mmCIF file of C-alpha atoms in Angstrom:
data_model
loop_
_atom_site.group_PDB
_atom_site.id
_atom_site.type_symbol
_atom_site.label_atom_id
_atom_site.label_comp_id
_atom_site.label_asym_id
_atom_site.label_seq_id
_atom_site.Cartn_x
_atom_site.Cartn_y
_atom_site.Cartn_z
ATOM 1 C CA MET Q 1 74.660 110.170 65.738
ATOM 2 C CA ASN Q 2 71.828 112.558 65.251
ATOM 3 C CA ALA Q 3 70.980 112.240 61.845
ATOM 4 C CA THR Q 4 67.728 113.068 60.608
ATOM 5 C CA LEU Q 5 65.834 113.238 57.456
ATOM 6 C CA SER Q 6 66.772 116.356 55.784
ATOM 7 C CA ALA Q 7 65.086 115.545 51.939
ATOM 8 C CA LEU Q 8 62.046 113.699 50.285
ATOM 9 C CA HIS Q 9 62.048 113.242 46.750
ATOM 10 C CA LEU Q 10 59.774 111.438 43.794
ATOM 11 C CA PHE Q 11 60.268 110.613 40.545
ATOM 12 C CA PRO Q 12 56.933 109.898 38.985
ATOM 13 C CA LEU Q 13 58.618 109.279 35.689
ATOM 14 C CA LYS Q 14 61.177 107.246 36.122
ATOM 15 C CA SER Q 15 64.088 109.061 34.751
ATOM 16 C CA GLY Q 16 62.212 111.971 34.395
ATOM 17 C CA ALA Q 17 62.517 115.493 36.606
ATOM 18 C CA PRO Q 18 62.692 115.320 40.596
ATOM 19 C CA LEU Q 19 59.961 116.374 42.316
ATOM 20 C CA ARG Q 20 61.180 117.795 46.123
ATOM 21 C CA VAL Q 21 57.863 116.527 48.711
ATOM 22 C CA ASP Q 22 58.168 118.094 52.362
ATOM 23 C CA SER Q 23 56.423 114.851 53.257
ATOM 24 C CA ALA Q 24 55.667 111.499 51.276
ATOM 25 C CA THR Q 25 53.649 108.026 51.839
ATOM 26 C CA VAL Q 26 55.864 105.285 52.594
ATOM 27 C CA GLU Q 27 53.929 102.067 50.588
ATOM 28 C CA PRO Q 28 55.137 98.186 50.190
ATOM 29 C CA ARG Q 29 56.556 99.164 46.976
ATOM 30 C CA GLY Q 30 58.029 102.935 47.761
ATOM 31 C CA LEU Q 31 56.230 106.034 48.237
ATOM 32 C CA ALA Q 32 53.306 106.806 47.353
ATOM 33 C CA GLY Q 33 53.497 107.644 43.252
ATOM 34 C CA ASP Q 34 57.487 107.421 42.830
ATOM 35 C CA ARG Q 35 57.910 105.732 39.676
ATOM 36 C CA ARG Q 36 54.682 104.618 38.455
ATOM 37 C CA TRP Q 37 55.196 105.956 35.333
ATOM 38 C CA MET Q 38 57.405 104.910 32.305
ATOM 39 C CA VAL Q 39 58.301 105.277 29.222
ATOM 40 C CA VAL Q 40 58.917 102.699 26.662
ATOM 41 C CA ASP Q 41 59.802 101.676 23.298
ATOM 42 C CA ALA Q 42 58.281 100.718 20.181
ATOM 43 C CA ASN Q 43 59.203 96.940 21.111
ATOM 44 C CA GLY Q 44 57.850 97.411 24.667
ATOM 45 C CA ALA Q 45 61.572 97.557 26.033
ATOM 46 C CA PHE Q 46 61.490 99.817 29.513
ATOM 47 C CA VAL Q 47 64.023 103.632 27.888
ATOM 48 C CA THR Q 48 65.466 105.339 30.695
ATOM 49 C CA ALA Q 49 68.015 108.508 30.638
ATOM 50 C CA ARG Q 50 70.932 105.840 30.237
ATOM 51 C CA GLN Q 51 69.750 105.662 26.313
ATOM 52 C CA LEU Q 52 68.284 109.040 25.885
ATOM 53 C CA ALA Q 53 69.735 111.872 28.051
ATOM 54 C CA ARG Q 54 67.279 114.482 27.593
ATOM 55 C CA LEU Q 55 63.915 111.849 29.353
ATOM 56 C CA THR Q 56 65.573 114.104 32.030
ATOM 57 C CA LEU Q 57 64.521 117.444 30.925
ATOM 58 C CA VAL Q 58 60.562 116.320 31.339
ATOM 59 C CA GLU Q 59 58.835 117.165 34.260
ATOM 60 C CA ALA Q 60 56.191 114.791 35.643
ATOM 61 C CA ARG Q 61 53.916 116.194 38.530
ATOM 62 C CA TYR Q 62 50.271 114.560 39.319
ATOM 63 C CA ASP Q 63 47.621 116.100 39.120
ATOM 64 C CA GLY Q 64 45.118 114.341 40.893
ATOM 65 C CA ASP Q 65 44.980 110.994 39.191
ATOM 66 C CA ALA Q 66 46.583 112.071 36.353
ATOM 67 C CA LEU Q 67 49.968 113.042 35.320
ATOM 68 C CA ARG Q 68 51.310 116.296 33.757
ATOM 69 C CA LEU Q 69 54.210 116.817 31.327
ATOM 70 C CA ASP Q 70 55.790 119.242 30.541
ATOM 71 C CA ALA Q 71 59.336 120.060 28.902
ATOM 72 C CA PRO Q 72 61.677 122.613 27.156
ATOM 73 C CA GLY Q 73 59.703 123.525 23.954
ATOM 74 C CA MET Q 74 56.349 121.448 24.486
ATOM 75 C CA PRO Q 75 53.239 122.170 24.881
ATOM 76 C CA SER Q 76 52.058 121.091 29.160
ATOM 77 C CA LEU Q 77 49.891 118.098 28.379
ATOM 78 C CA ARG Q 78 47.373 116.630 30.635
ATOM 79 C CA VAL Q 79 47.372 112.460 31.161
ATOM 80 C CA ASP Q 80 44.819 111.130 32.303
ATOM 81 C CA ALA Q 81 45.763 107.135 34.395
ATOM 82 C CA PRO Q 82 44.497 104.410 32.161
ATOM 83 C CA ARG Q 83 41.909 102.569 33.406
ATOM 84 C CA GLU Q 84 41.889 99.603 30.954
ATOM 85 C CA GLY Q 85 43.110 98.067 27.642
ATOM 86 C CA GLU Q 86 45.607 95.771 26.804
ATOM 87 C CA ARG Q 87 48.489 95.656 28.613
ATOM 88 C CA ILE Q 88 52.342 95.873 27.767
ATOM 89 C CA ALA Q 89 54.361 93.369 28.307
ATOM 90 C CA THR Q 90 57.991 94.419 29.534
ATOM 91 C CA ALA Q 91 60.523 93.773 32.147
ATOM 92 C CA VAL Q 92 62.758 96.235 34.230
ATOM 93 C CA TRP Q 93 66.257 94.384 33.885
ATOM 94 C CA GLY Q 94 64.718 91.099 34.460
ATOM 95 C CA ALA Q 95 61.438 92.022 36.561
ATOM 96 C CA GLU Q 96 58.204 90.992 34.161
ATOM 97 C CA VAL Q 97 56.031 93.525 34.851
ATOM 98 C CA ALA Q 98 52.343 94.266 32.622
ATOM 99 C CA PRO Q 99 51.431 98.251 32.663
ATOM 100 C CA LEU Q 100 48.461 99.655 30.945
ATOM 101 C CA PRO Q 101 49.235 101.842 28.198
ATOM 102 C CA ALA Q 102 48.873 105.819 28.361
ATOM 103 C CA ASP Q 103 46.796 107.210 24.876
ATOM 104 C CA ALA Q 104 47.938 108.088 22.039
ATOM 105 C CA ALA Q 105 48.190 111.723 22.383
ATOM 106 C CA ALA Q 106 50.744 110.541 25.316
ATOM 107 C CA HIS Q 107 52.829 108.438 23.393
ATOM 108 C CA ALA Q 108 52.744 111.473 20.398
ATOM 109 C CA TRP Q 109 53.972 113.854 22.689
ATOM 110 C CA LEU Q 110 57.240 111.904 24.483
ATOM 111 C CA SER Q 111 58.279 110.613 20.671
ATOM 112 C CA GLN Q 112 58.073 113.983 19.757
ATOM 113 C CA PHE Q 113 60.263 115.324 21.985
ATOM 114 C CA LEU Q 114 62.334 112.520 22.134
ATOM 115 C CA GLY Q 115 63.023 111.986 18.476
ATOM 116 C CA GLN Q 116 61.320 108.200 17.667
ATOM 117 C CA PRO Q 117 58.566 106.495 18.757
ATOM 118 C CA LEU Q 118 58.049 105.610 22.385
ATOM 119 C CA ARG Q 119 54.445 105.176 24.514
ATOM 120 C CA LEU Q 120 53.905 106.011 27.947
ATOM 121 C CA VAL Q 121 52.931 103.006 30.759
ATOM 122 C CA HIS Q 122 51.615 103.462 33.833
ATOM 123 C CA MET Q 123 51.921 100.831 37.061
ATOM 124 C CA ASP Q 124 48.065 100.782 38.670
ATOM 125 C CA ASP Q 125 47.176 99.091 41.655
ATOM 126 C CA ALA Q 126 46.994 95.755 39.192
ATOM 127 C CA CYS Q 127 50.513 96.036 37.954
ATOM 128 C CA THR Q 128 52.405 93.737 40.535
ATOM 129 C CA ARG Q 129 56.295 93.607 40.396
ATOM 130 C CA LYS Q 130 59.144 91.147 42.050
ATOM 131 C CA LEU Q 131 61.650 92.352 43.388
ATOM 132 C CA LYS Q 132 64.566 92.139 40.686
ATOM 133 C CA THR Q 133 64.799 88.331 39.372
ATOM 134 C CA LYS Q 134 68.756 88.127 40.227
ATOM 135 C CA TYR Q 135 68.056 89.187 43.924
ATOM 136 C CA ASP Q 136 65.547 86.076 44.902
ATOM 137 C CA GLY Q 137 66.920 84.581 47.789
ATOM 138 C CA ARG Q 138 69.420 86.864 49.015
ATOM 139 C CA TYR Q 139 67.285 90.410 49.353
ATOM 140 C CA GLY Q 140 63.828 90.633 50.970
ATOM 141 C CA THR Q 141 60.925 88.379 50.955
ATOM 142 C CA ASP Q 142 59.261 86.178 47.768
ATOM 143 C CA ASP Q 143 56.118 88.967 48.431
ATOM 144 C CA ASP Q 144 57.867 91.918 48.804
ATOM 145 C CA LEU Q 145 57.521 94.595 45.361
ATOM 146 C CA VAL Q 146 59.011 97.441 43.480
ATOM 147 C CA SER Q 147 57.780 100.003 41.805
ATOM 148 C CA PHE Q 148 59.319 100.907 38.164
ATOM 149 C CA ALA Q 149 62.721 101.503 39.747
ATOM 150 C CA ASP Q 150 65.755 99.860 39.283
ATOM 151 C CA GLY Q 151 66.133 97.155 41.690
ATOM 152 C CA PHE Q 152 64.136 98.482 44.998
ATOM 153 C CA PRO Q 153 61.064 100.682 46.557
ATOM 154 C CA LEU Q 154 63.139 103.347 47.811
ATOM 155 C CA LEU Q 155 67.056 105.074 47.604
ATOM 156 C CA LEU Q 156 68.712 106.337 50.188
ATOM 157 C CA ILE Q 157 72.445 108.537 50.871
ATOM 158 C CA SER Q 158 74.064 110.603 53.408
ATOM 159 C CA GLN Q 159 74.127 114.603 52.270
ATOM 160 C CA ALA Q 160 77.869 113.587 54.139
ATOM 161 C CA ALA Q 161 78.477 110.992 51.650
ATOM 162 C CA LEU Q 162 78.005 113.722 48.613
ATOM 163 C CA ASP Q 163 80.176 116.138 50.352
ATOM 164 C CA HIS Q 164 83.164 113.872 50.147
ATOM 165 C CA LEU Q 165 82.731 113.435 46.920
ATOM 166 C CA ASN Q 166 82.548 116.817 46.186
ATOM 167 C CA ALA Q 167 85.956 117.949 48.007
ATOM 168 C CA LYS Q 168 87.448 115.256 45.248
ATOM 169 C CA LEU Q 169 85.129 117.035 42.453
ATOM 170 C CA ALA Q 170 86.360 119.953 40.670
ATOM 171 C CA ARG Q 171 82.822 120.919 40.193
ATOM 172 C CA PRO Q 172 80.543 119.589 42.393
ATOM 173 C CA VAL Q 173 77.869 117.913 41.946
ATOM 174 C CA PRO Q 174 74.138 117.912 43.484
ATOM 175 C CA MET Q 175 72.580 114.818 45.176
ATOM 176 C CA LEU Q 176 69.670 114.866 42.695
ATOM 177 C CA ARG Q 177 72.413 113.556 40.674
ATOM 178 C CA PHE Q 178 72.049 109.861 42.078
ATOM 179 C CA ARG Q 179 68.178 110.405 42.298
ATOM 180 C CA PRO Q 180 67.530 109.281 46.048
ATOM 181 C CA ASN Q 181 64.557 109.478 47.475
ATOM 182 C CA LEU Q 182 65.899 109.993 51.014
ATOM 183 C CA VAL Q 183 68.778 112.222 52.040
ATOM 184 C CA VAL Q 184 70.086 112.201 55.559
ATOM 185 C CA ALA Q 185 71.712 114.528 57.025
ATOM 186 C CA GLY Q 186 73.831 113.868 60.673
ATOM 187 C CA THR Q 187 75.425 111.415 59.638
ATOM 188 C CA ALA Q 188 79.676 110.581 58.834
ATOM 189 C CA PRO Q 189 80.088 109.852 55.169
ATOM 190 C CA HIS Q 190 78.647 106.587 53.528
ATOM 191 C CA ALA Q 191 77.266 106.102 57.369
ATOM 192 C CA GLU Q 192 74.540 104.443 55.836
ATOM 193 C CA ASP Q 193 76.768 101.111 53.958
ATOM 194 C CA GLY Q 194 76.878 100.186 57.922
ATOM 195 C CA TRP Q 195 73.109 100.236 58.179
ATOM 196 C CA LYS Q 196 70.928 96.894 58.146
ATOM 197 C CA ARG Q 197 67.569 98.445 59.805
ATOM 198 C CA ILE Q 198 66.874 101.239 60.358
ATOM 199 C CA ARG Q 199 63.381 103.779 61.538
ATOM 200 C CA ILE Q 200 62.600 106.726 60.724
ATOM 201 C CA GLY Q 201 59.947 108.605 61.983
ATOM 202 C CA ALA Q 202 57.742 105.638 62.836
ATOM 203 C CA ILE Q 203 58.513 103.546 59.934
ATOM 204 C CA GLU Q 204 61.011 100.546 60.014
ATOM 205 C CA PHE Q 205 62.889 99.925 56.947
ATOM 206 C CA GLU Q 206 65.353 96.974 56.105
ATOM 207 C CA VAL Q 207 68.738 98.312 54.597
ATOM 208 C CA ALA Q 208 69.272 95.728 51.525
ATOM 209 C CA LYS Q 209 72.116 96.355 49.341
ATOM 210 C CA ALA Q 210 74.506 98.962 48.764
ATOM 211 C CA CYS Q 211 73.162 100.759 44.911
ATOM 212 C CA THR Q 212 75.972 100.175 42.357
ATOM 213 C CA ARG Q 213 76.365 102.733 40.115
ATOM 214 C CA CYS Q 214 76.557 103.525 36.224
ATOM 215 C CA VAL Q 215 77.026 105.884 33.377
ATOM 216 C CA PHE Q 216 73.731 107.644 34.250
ATOM 217 C CA THR Q 217 75.238 109.838 37.681
ATOM 218 C CA THR Q 218 76.697 111.438 34.487
ATOM 219 C CA VAL Q 219 73.633 112.916 32.754
ATOM 220 C CA ASP Q 220 72.972 115.975 34.314
ATOM 221 C CA PHE Q 221 69.301 115.687 34.914
ATOM 222 C CA GLU Q 222 68.992 119.743 34.574
ATOM 223 C CA ARG Q 223 70.981 120.240 30.764
ATOM 224 C CA GLY Q 224 69.754 116.757 30.141
ATOM 225 C CA GLU Q 225 73.505 115.833 28.760
ATOM 226 C CA ARG Q 226 76.313 113.649 29.581
ATOM 227 C CA ASP Q 227 79.085 115.130 31.582
ATOM 228 C CA PRO Q 228 82.103 114.747 29.094
ATOM 229 C CA ALA Q 229 84.460 114.357 31.768
ATOM 230 C CA GLY Q 230 82.256 111.291 32.757
ATOM 231 C CA GLU Q 231 82.308 112.660 35.844
ATOM 232 C CA PRO Q 232 81.381 111.501 38.838
ATOM 233 C CA LEU Q 233 81.577 108.406 37.963
ATOM 234 C CA ARG Q 234 85.090 108.880 37.012
ATOM 235 C CA THR Q 235 85.784 109.994 40.622
ATOM 236 C CA LEU Q 236 83.205 107.270 42.463
ATOM 237 C CA THR Q 237 85.387 104.659 40.419
ATOM 238 C CA SER Q 238 88.515 105.592 41.582
ATOM 239 C CA TYR Q 239 87.228 105.179 45.490
ATOM 240 C CA ARG Q 240 84.155 103.476 45.954
ATOM 241 C CA ARG Q 241 84.873 100.862 43.730
ATOM 242 C CA THR Q 242 83.996 96.971 44.999
ATOM 243 C CA PRO Q 243 83.385 93.396 43.557
ATOM 244 C CA GLU Q 244 79.622 94.147 43.088
ATOM 245 C CA GLY Q 245 80.377 97.649 41.147
ATOM 246 C CA VAL Q 246 80.960 101.241 42.018
ATOM 247 C CA THR Q 247 78.638 102.127 45.354
ATOM 248 C CA PHE Q 248 76.782 104.940 45.958
ATOM 249 C CA GLY Q 249 73.878 105.003 48.749
ATOM 250 C CA GLN Q 250 71.802 102.408 49.900
ATOM 251 C CA ASN Q 251 68.632 100.450 48.550
ATOM 252 C CA LEU Q 252 65.965 99.927 51.353
ATOM 253 C CA ILE Q 253 62.672 98.399 51.998
ATOM 254 C CA PRO Q 254 60.000 98.954 53.660
ATOM 255 C CA ARG Q 255 58.561 97.111 56.529
ATOM 256 C CA GLY Q 256 56.105 99.284 57.701
ATOM 257 C CA ALA Q 257 53.951 102.085 56.107
ATOM 258 C CA GLY Q 258 52.519 105.887 56.998
ATOM 259 C CA GLN Q 259 53.600 109.583 56.956
ATOM 260 C CA LEU Q 260 57.348 110.419 56.205
ATOM 261 C CA ARG Q 261 58.299 114.094 56.674
ATOM 262 C CA VAL Q 262 61.634 116.219 56.076
ATOM 263 C CA GLY Q 263 63.091 116.777 59.546
ATOM 264 C CA ASP Q 264 62.358 113.015 60.515
ATOM 265 C CA ALA Q 265 64.507 111.595 63.518
ATOM 266 C CA ILE Q 266 66.632 108.868 62.179
ATOM 267 C CA GLU Q 267 67.470 105.959 64.331
ATOM 268 C CA VAL Q 268 69.525 102.385 63.129
ATOM 269 C CA LEU Q 269 68.515 99.265 64.132
ATOM 270 C CA ALA Q 270 71.181 96.938 63.320
#
């Protein structure tokens, strides 16, 4: 096997449009800048494209410490990272977190585009979130942190796994339908299922668990709409069902920090 890192993706806004990058910094809670912003509803519950598919049309890019938001039919908006204020008590899949709210203009912008009262929140350095409660004692350590990602700091998928899936589909889907941070070339399909620990460049990662997939995979992020045929989840269900659910890709926990670059070699350590 001659595996390499073939693509890197950031998602500054949880469920927002992807951002392709050539390099990224690995921090304890994931790639720097990945899923550090999130949308919550009027009650403080986190909102994703599972409920609002059009959220995938919101492009969020960093402008220094600020975030620049763009979406079809909307004016561009620069949102400063909040430095103070009353934190919002929320949770992501049961893991409590208390981010800072953005300003009123950001709330109004999102609410207008998505058609209901919403707020934008930010995970600053003082805002910490433990790995999902249901995983305590099974994956990671008590000190492991995560961003607003569903459960783990990073997600990795092999290009061969997607190619294998697309060979079964009437209409192939892009890799970004599955929202990985890391894409690996030069492996057999789903080779990552057998990995326990890997090194990418100079950084080691624990391969924690398979990523279970849901209706989010049916959202076409370029149109902000669900696939009417339920693909590719319907096809995945036919051959990737496990006792834990339908899986595709592997969740990672970093065991080091530093830079990743597209083209980095990948070594399987265990």
